[in-house]
């Protein structure tokens, strides 16, 4: 059978195939409810092939239907394009709609037993499918269905055909395909040029096409007709309608009745899909918010946290996003910005940055000021559509979040709820990062205050020191060193390690340094001064804050008529210092004593040493010898080897050499603070 290339042919094909297969397969009458379910499948798939031929080829097409014992084979032949062209082509201009791009073929691939395409040398293009009959059906001889067979149906038969969609077929169709089949049946019954189902999901984008059967003439087409709109009887926030494009003189009352018959089922199907989409969307947003919280919670760096916020928002919630933070003067500054189109970033930055020219327009400036005061989210339209949301945490404003309208649609109420949620999480993360940053600044200032601002510069003696904290955050370490002049040609050098980190360790470090300085400057011997320091620490009653200490009293003197340095060394639970000799050897010196702050009576020993010209005394904390690489420690042997390698160099060079040796040895970032202090008797 050959049909002209118009949408009325599709309705004729559906009616012909249904009537003929109903008689051949079961011998029943059309519409009596006894037609096998697979006949409905054949009708559905055949109409998809015919619609593709009309939409894409635009030529007359031939229909072939063969009922074999076990299956029905349908073939549609046109003189149009091939498979690739079918996928890429636009429909003919007169129909004013986008191509289905293979949706019909996808449906055939899902439902048919087998299917395929054939391209002949004469330009004919055939798409065919075969569909197996129900198991157990009686076999019939192969019957080609080549003659047109159309008859009039009663009102009961029409209603049954319109509403009866086999459950097995309905389960295999997705909601859109199911509604398309219902629309196609309605089009068959009413001779409509098109049946369009539109749904408004309440997201601000208005009514959108959900499914259609047939195509409506374009605005410039020279065709006339009337449109019939029937609302969907929905029970949720969803709204929709079924629109029929009827030919001139059509029975509008009958079309209205038939449309109302299927409107309920269409509404249920559309609402079911919408509710599934809402549930899936809510699950996706829940996952998104959890991931956003994890990302924001992982960073305590203010700049990194602020830069992360727009990346989380775009493109999920808007086409662009900016974060503005207040300065101490309360004037806002642009802290972070991003856009889906990077080429538009410079322009956007110029109108959002309060410090730029021309800067934000008046309307946006008012919205920013209101948000900074904690006002509710507010809309703005200049320089672009968007919403301004206050960032508040701890009862104070931490900034303003600007989110631009998503491409092609306005923000929905659901979007606003999510933006507000992200704003709360971002505000808390920014507040925490800012608080931590302030603590870090205070801690670093405290750490710097516990170390000498500068080492003495005196003739014939070279001082050098380095301090490497294990953490750059708020955890102030307990390692310290000090050099203080106690008289002409006389200095006290100390290095120590207070147990613990943080403010308590810093306070105890300050106590040790200041008390020892005061006692030595009063003229007390080094051992007595350290014993009195121990009494002060024990009286504090905190044995968890003990301290190890190496203290040396240096006196400039002469040796073999050359300048030298005498050393009075006392060790209170601290590692023995290294002396690097001028001949390239190195050794550990001093006697171990008791750590401070643990017991009332401590055992201390003062040893006497001489730094001859060219020799260096190196004091260090346990972060050097206890630095690990797997099960190994850097230990004293490696320290002596590294120190000896720097014989004959400056004090600064010795310190740098030992530090580099430790860093090369470590398999990771050191977990303990490192302090080094070197004193060299210049030759």
XYZ file of C-alpha atoms in Angstrom:
683
model
C 0.000 0.000 0.000
C 1.260 3.473 -0.869
C 0.427 6.555 1.170
C 0.983 10.280 0.557
C 3.503 12.141 2.773
C 1.092 13.766 5.231
C 0.129 13.117 8.830
C -3.345 11.857 7.924
C -1.651 8.848 6.364
C -0.356 7.793 9.784
C -3.880 7.613 11.215
C -5.009 5.569 8.210
C -2.082 3.175 8.652
C -2.886 2.665 12.331
C -6.571 1.941 11.589
C -5.798 -0.394 8.680
C -3.203 -2.440 10.573
C -5.412 -2.716 13.644
C -8.504 -3.856 11.713
C -6.706 -6.343 9.467
C -4.567 -7.924 12.179
C -7.581 -8.184 14.489
C -9.454 -10.227 11.856
C -6.505 -12.315 10.656
C -5.103 -13.181 14.058
C -8.180 -13.861 16.163
C -11.076 -13.547 13.782
C -12.688 -11.014 16.103
C -14.066 -7.631 15.296
C -12.102 -4.455 15.750
C -12.446 -2.784 19.118
C -14.162 -5.762 20.801
C -11.477 -6.057 23.461
C -10.316 -9.488 22.326
C -7.512 -8.287 20.086
C -4.130 -9.740 21.153
C -1.900 -7.300 22.980
C 0.862 -7.678 20.440
C -1.436 -6.113 17.811
C -1.262 -2.896 19.821
C 2.518 -3.221 19.776
C 2.501 -3.602 15.987
C 0.252 -0.562 15.562
C 2.479 1.539 17.825
C 5.739 0.610 16.098
C 4.303 0.889 12.584
C 3.057 4.405 13.288
C 6.557 5.359 14.471
C 8.060 4.196 11.163
C 5.438 6.028 9.139
C 5.887 9.225 11.149
C 9.648 9.110 10.539
C 9.007 8.687 6.812
C 6.676 11.707 6.729
C 8.850 13.929 8.925
C 12.266 13.157 7.470
C 11.911 11.767 3.961
C 8.975 13.924 2.869
C 8.096 11.453 0.104
C 5.277 9.026 -0.464
C 5.898 5.756 1.370
C 4.927 2.124 0.892
C 3.646 -0.078 3.713
C 4.032 -3.843 3.764
C 2.543 -6.056 6.494
C 3.023 -9.838 6.601
C 1.445 -12.037 9.296
C 3.416 -15.280 9.647
C 2.642 -18.151 11.967
C 4.715 -16.777 14.824
C 5.259 -13.121 14.043
C 4.162 -10.049 12.137
C 6.625 -8.172 9.930
C 6.056 -4.547 8.957
C 8.187 -2.629 6.452
C 8.004 1.038 5.458
C 9.784 2.118 2.264
C 10.424 5.701 1.181
C 12.705 7.457 -1.312
C 14.314 9.674 1.320
C 17.637 9.787 3.141
C 19.547 6.960 4.776
C 20.029 6.144 8.444
C 22.678 8.784 9.132
C 20.723 11.445 7.291
C 17.595 10.457 9.196
C 19.420 11.079 12.450
C 20.843 14.438 11.438
C 18.140 15.900 9.207
C 15.673 18.614 10.118
C 11.992 17.980 9.326
C 10.291 19.709 6.456
C 9.730 23.411 7.115
C 5.942 23.238 6.932
C 5.650 21.282 10.146
C 7.378 23.752 12.458
C 8.806 21.204 14.959
C 12.137 19.560 15.728
C 13.017 16.154 14.358
C 12.521 13.171 16.630
C 16.127 12.193 15.920
C 15.548 8.491 16.138
C 13.114 8.299 19.086
C 10.867 6.019 17.025
C 13.798 3.777 16.125
C 14.789 3.666 19.788
C 11.277 2.504 20.668
C 11.399 -0.133 17.929
C 14.767 -1.374 19.176
C 13.256 -1.744 22.656
C 9.993 -3.519 21.725
C 10.544 -5.361 18.436
C 11.846 -8.920 18.218
C 14.122 -7.973 15.307
C 14.471 -4.917 13.103
C 16.729 -3.445 10.468
C 17.194 -1.122 7.495
C 17.866 -1.641 3.785
C 19.176 0.816 1.182
C 18.568 -0.016 -2.492
C 20.552 1.250 -5.472
C 17.447 2.953 -6.880
C 17.265 5.261 -3.839
C 14.618 3.386 -1.901
C 15.124 3.201 1.852
C 13.310 0.562 3.921
C 12.983 0.230 7.683
C 11.371 -2.962 8.957
C 10.635 -4.776 12.188
C 9.287 -8.154 13.220
C 7.260 -8.776 16.356
C 6.629 -12.259 17.741
C 3.096 -13.296 18.650
C 2.057 -14.483 22.069
C 3.338 -17.964 22.972
C 0.692 -20.584 22.396
C -1.202 -18.763 19.649
C -2.330 -20.935 16.793
C -0.104 -20.739 13.743
C -1.558 -19.205 10.612
C -0.208 -19.391 7.071
C 1.738 -16.385 5.937
C -0.755 -13.741 4.840
C 0.376 -10.574 3.054
C -1.888 -7.678 4.031
C -1.799 -5.541 0.952
C -5.311 -4.234 0.526
C -6.729 -1.256 2.342
C -9.378 -2.148 4.834
C -11.160 0.616 6.706
C -14.488 0.471 8.456
C -16.592 2.578 10.756
C -16.361 1.895 14.480
C -19.169 2.332 16.913
C -18.858 4.822 19.771
C -18.229 1.928 22.168
C -15.488 0.529 19.944
C -13.894 3.960 19.649
C -13.901 4.450 23.421
C -12.501 0.960 24.020
C -9.736 1.477 21.460
C -8.954 4.896 22.868
C -8.702 3.775 26.483
C -7.596 0.144 26.264
C -3.803 0.031 26.374
C -2.541 -3.425 27.359
C -0.793 -3.495 30.730
C 2.199 -5.347 29.274
C 2.688 -2.611 26.667
C 2.173 0.185 29.195
C 4.858 -1.292 31.445
C 7.373 -1.350 28.606
C 6.793 2.259 27.574
C 8.273 5.203 29.389
C 5.765 7.925 30.377
C 6.458 10.080 27.319
C 6.005 7.182 24.877
C 2.867 6.083 26.714
C 1.307 9.544 26.405
C 2.410 9.739 22.760
C 0.537 6.519 22.040
C -2.576 7.831 23.777
C -2.262 11.055 21.781
C -1.840 9.072 18.564
C -5.030 7.129 19.263
C -6.884 10.366 19.950
C -5.568 11.774 16.678
C -6.825 8.652 14.889
C -10.292 9.139 16.327
C -10.539 12.878 15.600
C -8.546 13.262 12.347
C -6.578 16.019 14.098
C -3.445 17.303 12.412
C -1.725 17.120 15.776
C -2.407 16.294 19.401
C -0.032 18.095 21.758
C 0.227 17.485 25.501
C 1.739 20.427 27.377
C 2.738 20.439 31.035
C 3.669 23.318 33.341
C 5.877 21.976 36.121
C 5.637 25.159 38.154
C 9.345 25.921 37.811
C 8.814 29.319 36.224
C 9.601 28.166 32.697
C 5.927 27.941 31.693
C 4.150 25.190 29.809
C 6.372 22.879 27.807
C 5.592 20.115 25.385
C 5.404 16.745 27.118
C 4.417 14.591 24.130
C 2.713 14.917 20.761
C 1.251 12.909 17.938
C 1.391 14.460 14.493
C 2.692 17.890 13.625
C 0.997 21.272 13.574
C 1.398 23.529 10.528
C 3.948 26.291 10.996
C 2.788 29.858 11.397
C 3.536 30.599 7.766
C 1.778 27.526 6.412
C -1.275 28.143 4.251
C -3.521 25.790 6.221
C -6.556 26.584 8.303
C -8.147 24.828 11.227
C -9.127 25.252 14.839
C -7.454 24.511 18.144
C -9.175 22.734 21.018
C -7.656 22.887 24.512
C -8.721 20.510 27.285
C -7.115 20.936 30.734
C -5.594 17.948 32.496
C -7.401 17.013 35.742
C -4.252 17.065 37.876
C -4.246 16.806 41.680
C -0.707 18.059 42.382
C 0.986 21.372 41.672
C 1.377 20.228 38.078
C -0.775 21.875 35.413
C -1.271 20.912 31.808
C -3.548 20.599 28.821
C -4.207 18.564 25.689
C -4.359 20.644 22.528
C -5.903 19.337 19.306
C -5.285 20.999 15.944
C -8.529 20.108 14.154
C -9.271 20.430 10.425
C -11.865 22.851 9.088
C -15.378 21.627 9.839
C -14.346 19.022 12.415
C -16.839 17.814 15.022
C -15.521 19.816 17.967
C -18.037 18.437 20.471
C -17.073 14.837 19.679
C -13.375 15.718 19.838
C -13.970 17.357 23.237
C -15.644 14.217 24.596
C -12.910 11.902 23.326
C -10.178 14.167 24.673
C -11.783 14.267 28.107
C -11.851 10.443 28.058
C -8.050 10.189 27.952
C -7.254 13.375 29.907
C -7.397 11.558 33.245
C -4.951 8.850 32.196
C -2.630 11.406 30.631
C -2.736 13.452 33.844
C -1.911 10.422 36.001
C 0.989 9.473 33.732
C 2.388 13.007 33.610
C 2.014 13.441 37.377
C 3.680 10.100 38.063
C 6.668 11.061 35.972
C 6.773 14.523 37.553
C 6.687 13.071 41.067
C 9.469 10.631 40.170
C 11.493 13.515 38.770
C 10.843 15.576 41.913
C 11.971 12.680 44.099
C 15.074 12.087 41.990
C 15.817 15.801 41.969
C 15.491 16.019 45.739
C 17.779 13.048 46.184
C 20.283 14.683 43.836
C 20.085 17.969 45.737
C 20.523 16.196 49.061
C 23.652 14.526 47.730
C 24.809 17.852 46.319
C 24.366 19.631 49.659
C 26.201 16.864 51.507
C 29.110 17.046 49.069
C 29.124 20.850 49.266
C 29.277 20.696 53.054
C 32.164 18.237 52.915
C 34.115 20.411 50.484
C 33.479 23.588 52.458
C 34.321 21.863 55.721
C 37.654 20.551 54.465
C 39.171 23.985 53.962
C 40.149 26.357 56.747
C 41.903 28.718 54.371
C 39.761 31.817 53.813
C 40.791 32.493 50.203
C 40.338 28.847 49.196
C 36.951 28.612 50.906
C 35.664 31.776 49.232
C 36.940 30.656 45.811
C 35.158 27.324 46.246
C 31.678 28.810 46.766
C 31.054 30.034 43.165
C 32.380 26.746 41.809
C 29.742 24.908 43.841
C 26.918 27.156 42.633
C 27.711 27.373 38.892
C 26.181 25.910 36.753
C 23.818 23.973 39.027
C 22.005 26.999 40.424
C 22.920 29.829 38.093
C 24.885 30.997 35.075
C 27.251 33.026 37.248
C 28.055 33.587 40.891
C 30.037 36.106 42.927
C 31.025 36.416 46.582
C 31.603 39.838 48.136
C 33.190 40.182 51.583
C 33.239 43.220 53.862
C 36.418 45.060 54.714
C 36.966 46.339 58.281
C 35.427 49.601 57.039
C 32.314 47.569 55.992
C 32.927 48.453 52.350
C 32.448 45.363 50.192
C 35.145 43.867 48.005
C 34.752 41.276 45.245
C 36.408 38.136 46.632
C 35.461 35.453 44.067
C 33.534 35.212 40.802
C 32.837 32.651 38.089
C 30.680 32.384 34.953
C 29.701 29.543 32.662
C 31.099 31.637 29.803
C 34.643 32.614 30.764
C 34.768 35.207 27.979
C 32.145 37.235 29.851
C 34.042 37.264 33.147
C 35.924 40.566 32.581
C 32.696 42.389 31.727
C 30.867 40.861 34.687
C 33.726 41.655 37.035
C 33.650 45.283 35.927
C 30.008 45.742 36.939
C 30.071 43.670 40.148
C 33.332 44.842 41.711
C 32.672 47.863 43.978
C 36.261 48.999 43.391
C 35.979 48.840 39.589
C 34.751 51.411 37.106
C 31.822 51.732 36.496
C 31.097 49.295 39.319
C 27.674 48.029 40.401
C 24.625 49.974 39.150
C 22.437 51.760 41.737
C 19.851 48.988 42.012
C 22.501 46.377 42.756
C 24.258 48.668 45.238
C 21.006 48.916 47.188
C 20.587 45.138 47.123
C 24.170 44.652 48.341
C 23.709 47.122 51.178
C 20.476 45.418 52.224
C 22.018 41.949 52.121
C 24.981 43.147 54.180
C 22.497 44.300 56.820
C 20.907 40.842 56.801
C 17.871 41.546 54.605
C 15.918 38.738 52.936
C 17.022 37.517 49.482
C 16.231 40.165 46.876
C 16.079 40.220 43.084
C 17.943 42.538 40.772
C 17.857 42.938 37.001
C 20.794 45.239 36.348
C 23.455 44.391 35.132
C 21.899 40.916 34.792
C 19.039 39.003 36.359
C 20.002 37.460 39.659
C 19.410 37.218 43.379
C 21.388 38.675 46.288
C 21.567 36.542 49.440
C 23.107 37.547 52.757
C 25.940 35.449 54.172
C 25.434 35.349 57.931
C 27.024 33.217 60.632
C 27.311 33.636 64.366
C 24.772 36.444 64.283
C 27.000 38.616 62.105
C 27.249 39.334 58.396
C 30.144 37.636 56.629
C 29.372 38.859 53.105
C 26.946 38.697 50.185
C 26.320 35.911 47.673
C 25.150 36.903 44.170
C 23.726 34.204 41.879
C 22.782 34.918 38.263
C 19.692 33.508 36.580
C 20.194 30.091 34.948
C 20.347 30.068 31.159
C 16.909 29.888 29.566
C 14.793 30.030 32.718
C 14.252 32.035 35.900
C 15.118 30.785 39.356
C 12.466 28.467 40.756
C 11.296 28.478 44.386
C 13.264 25.250 44.792
C 16.374 27.001 43.440
C 15.964 29.790 45.991
C 15.707 27.318 48.859
C 18.896 25.619 47.697
C 20.724 28.925 47.197
C 19.712 29.978 50.700
C 20.950 26.636 52.060
C 24.265 26.955 50.238
C 24.554 30.537 51.513
C 24.168 29.377 55.128
C 26.771 26.645 54.696
C 29.142 28.973 52.864
C 28.721 31.688 55.506
C 29.580 29.246 58.277
C 32.615 27.956 56.356
C 33.805 31.521 55.674
C 33.261 32.459 59.325
C 35.225 29.414 60.499
C 38.028 30.030 58.004
C 38.243 33.688 59.009
C 38.301 32.750 62.716
C 41.006 30.159 62.151
C 42.964 32.664 60.079
C 42.814 35.181 62.900
C 43.951 32.520 65.363
C 46.826 31.602 63.062
C 47.899 35.227 62.832
C 47.820 35.570 66.619
C 49.703 32.296 67.053
C 52.341 33.227 64.519
C 52.759 36.623 66.162
C 53.111 34.901 69.538
C 55.615 32.439 68.090
C 57.658 35.266 66.618
C 57.592 37.087 69.966
C 59.129 34.053 71.682
C 62.185 34.105 69.395
C 64.923 36.752 69.271
C 64.216 39.511 66.790
C 67.865 39.381 65.723
C 71.016 37.595 66.808
C 73.968 39.572 68.204
C 76.632 40.734 65.785
C 79.920 40.782 67.699
C 83.545 40.589 66.608
C 85.153 37.127 66.481
C 81.876 35.283 67.244
C 79.365 34.206 64.596
C 75.770 33.381 65.614
C 73.193 31.651 63.366
C 69.806 30.028 63.990
C 66.795 28.555 62.199
C 63.347 27.584 63.386
C 61.114 25.311 61.264
C 57.618 24.805 62.724
C 55.918 21.540 61.821
C 52.624 23.415 61.409
C 51.886 26.760 59.810
C 48.504 26.868 61.535
C 47.406 27.827 65.008
C 49.364 25.048 66.753
C 52.301 26.972 68.165
C 55.168 24.616 68.873
C 57.125 24.419 72.108
C 60.603 24.641 70.553
C 62.530 27.847 71.222
C 66.009 29.344 71.266
C 67.439 32.516 72.776
C 70.633 34.569 72.839
C 70.978 37.280 75.478
C 73.926 39.421 76.527
C 74.611 39.218 80.265
C 77.741 41.338 80.433
C 80.731 42.562 78.455
C 81.988 39.718 76.245
C 79.474 37.370 77.872
C 76.293 35.813 76.437
C 73.825 33.149 77.442
C 72.522 30.909 74.651
C 69.623 28.539 75.265
C 67.596 26.080 73.247
C 64.703 24.052 74.568
C 61.499 22.147 73.956
C 58.353 22.608 76.024
C 56.000 19.624 75.915
C 52.835 20.177 73.892
C 51.581 22.695 71.365
C 49.246 25.635 71.259
C 48.638 28.493 73.634
C 49.579 26.542 76.782
C 52.922 25.532 75.320
C 53.536 29.100 74.165
C 52.746 30.457 77.632
C 55.120 27.969 79.251
C 57.809 28.796 76.686
C 57.507 32.483 77.531
C 57.766 31.628 81.227
C 60.958 29.598 80.741
C 62.625 32.225 78.599
C 61.733 35.251 80.727
C 62.464 33.671 84.130
C 65.836 32.350 82.981
C 66.752 35.704 81.462
C 65.884 37.549 84.673
C 67.794 35.144 86.924
C 70.948 35.169 84.811
C 70.931 38.931 84.506
C 70.796 39.123 88.293
C 74.182 37.412 88.256
C 73.115 33.975 89.436
C 75.241 31.033 88.303
C 73.759 29.056 85.417
C 73.058 25.903 87.459
C 71.366 27.861 90.239
C 69.289 29.842 87.744
C 68.039 26.623 86.120
C 67.230 25.073 89.514
C 65.185 28.136 90.453
C 63.426 27.923 87.073
C 62.502 24.327 87.906
C 60.998 25.478 91.221
C 58.815 27.991 89.390
C 57.608 25.356 86.926
C 56.843 22.793 89.623
C 54.874 25.381 91.582
C 52.727 25.923 88.485
C 51.407 22.408 89.133
C 51.206 21.206 85.520
C 53.486 18.175 85.030
C 52.235 17.817 81.445
C 54.084 21.027 80.578
C 57.646 19.940 81.358
C 60.616 21.313 79.461
C 63.996 20.116 78.217
C 66.724 22.740 78.094
C 70.301 23.203 76.921
C 71.910 26.389 78.272
C 75.440 27.633 77.675
C 77.235 30.636 79.106
C 79.673 31.971 76.506
C 82.664 34.118 77.395
C 85.013 35.607 74.836
C 88.650 34.900 75.708
C 91.991 34.222 74.020
C 93.667 30.957 73.132
C 97.223 30.831 71.774
C 96.999 34.577 71.441
C 93.889 34.254 69.314
C 90.281 34.952 70.163
C 88.370 31.940 71.502
C 85.151 31.206 73.414
C 84.778 29.380 76.721
C 81.556 27.444 77.185
C 79.809 26.547 80.466
C 77.220 23.964 79.400
C 74.235 22.686 81.404
C 71.795 20.084 80.010
C 68.370 19.642 81.633
C 66.957 16.575 79.896
C 68.081 17.898 76.514
C 70.127 16.280 73.740
C 73.894 16.829 73.831
C 75.192 19.581 71.526
C 77.741 19.032 68.763
C 81.164 20.649 68.508
C 82.573 20.793 64.986
C 86.364 21.011 65.075
C 88.527 22.814 62.584
C 90.129 19.503 61.511
C 86.801 18.226 60.092
C 85.728 16.075 63.015
C 82.638 16.441 65.180
C 81.685 15.203 68.641
C 78.890 15.373 71.205
C 79.611 17.223 74.448
C 77.996 17.712 77.863
C 76.372 15.520 80.552
C 72.690 14.682 80.719
C 70.574 16.197 83.479
C 66.941 16.139 84.627
C 64.151 17.762 82.624
C 62.446 20.752 84.213
C 58.985 20.913 85.757
C 58.630 17.237 86.715
C 60.199 16.851 90.179
C 61.299 19.166 92.967
C 64.944 18.053 93.090
C 66.802 17.865 89.796
C 70.276 16.646 88.907
C 72.315 19.094 86.823
C 75.957 19.126 85.713
C 77.945 22.082 84.416
C 80.727 21.117 81.985
C 83.493 23.409 80.733
C 84.549 23.559 77.076
C 86.623 25.738 74.796
C 85.767 26.728 71.262
C 89.099 27.260 69.581
C 89.264 29.506 66.532
C 87.425 27.824 63.618
C 85.301 25.568 65.869
C 81.500 25.687 66.099
C 78.999 24.735 68.804
C 75.665 23.432 67.444
C 72.594 23.165 69.685
C 69.382 21.555 68.377
C 66.000 20.140 69.418
C 64.830 16.533 69.117
C 63.059 17.286 65.838
C 66.495 16.755 64.261
C 67.535 13.371 65.646
C 63.990 11.934 65.818
C 63.078 12.790 62.216
C 61.864 9.539 60.653
C 62.065 7.724 57.352
C 59.998 4.625 57.826
C 61.349 2.776 60.887
C 64.653 4.702 60.807
C 65.522 7.895 62.661
C 68.006 10.532 61.580
C 69.821 9.891 64.911
C 73.061 11.312 66.290
C 75.400 9.507 63.884
C 73.847 11.150 60.818
C 73.880 14.472 62.671
C 77.611 14.207 63.381
C 78.274 13.247 59.766
C 76.304 16.222 58.400
C 77.912 18.622 60.884
C 81.440 17.422 60.143
C 80.824 18.006 56.436
C 80.451 21.717 57.206
C 83.745 22.100 59.047
C 85.442 25.348 58.184
C 82.233 27.071 57.066
C 80.188 29.802 58.695
C 77.642 29.180 61.418
C 74.811 29.888 58.960
C 76.228 27.388 56.478
C 76.451 24.708 59.183
C 72.815 25.291 60.186
C 71.660 25.142 56.553
C 73.650 21.962 55.861
C 72.154 20.096 58.812
C 68.642 21.297 57.991
C 68.965 20.192 54.346
C 70.314 16.787 55.408
C 67.290 16.262 57.647
C 64.864 17.324 54.924
C 66.469 14.959 52.406
C 66.285 12.129 54.897
C 62.619 12.622 55.805
C 60.078 10.674 53.707
C 57.325 13.134 54.576
C 56.760 16.567 56.027
C 58.346 16.651 59.525
C 55.826 16.127 62.317
C 57.894 17.896 64.978
C 59.308 21.390 65.205
C 62.990 21.894 64.458
C 65.244 24.494 66.077
C 68.976 24.947 65.370
C 71.415 27.380 67.023
C 75.101 27.601 66.078
C 77.956 29.604 67.663
C 81.286 29.777 65.833
C 84.590 31.119 67.115
C 85.989 32.964 64.145
C 89.640 32.175 63.318
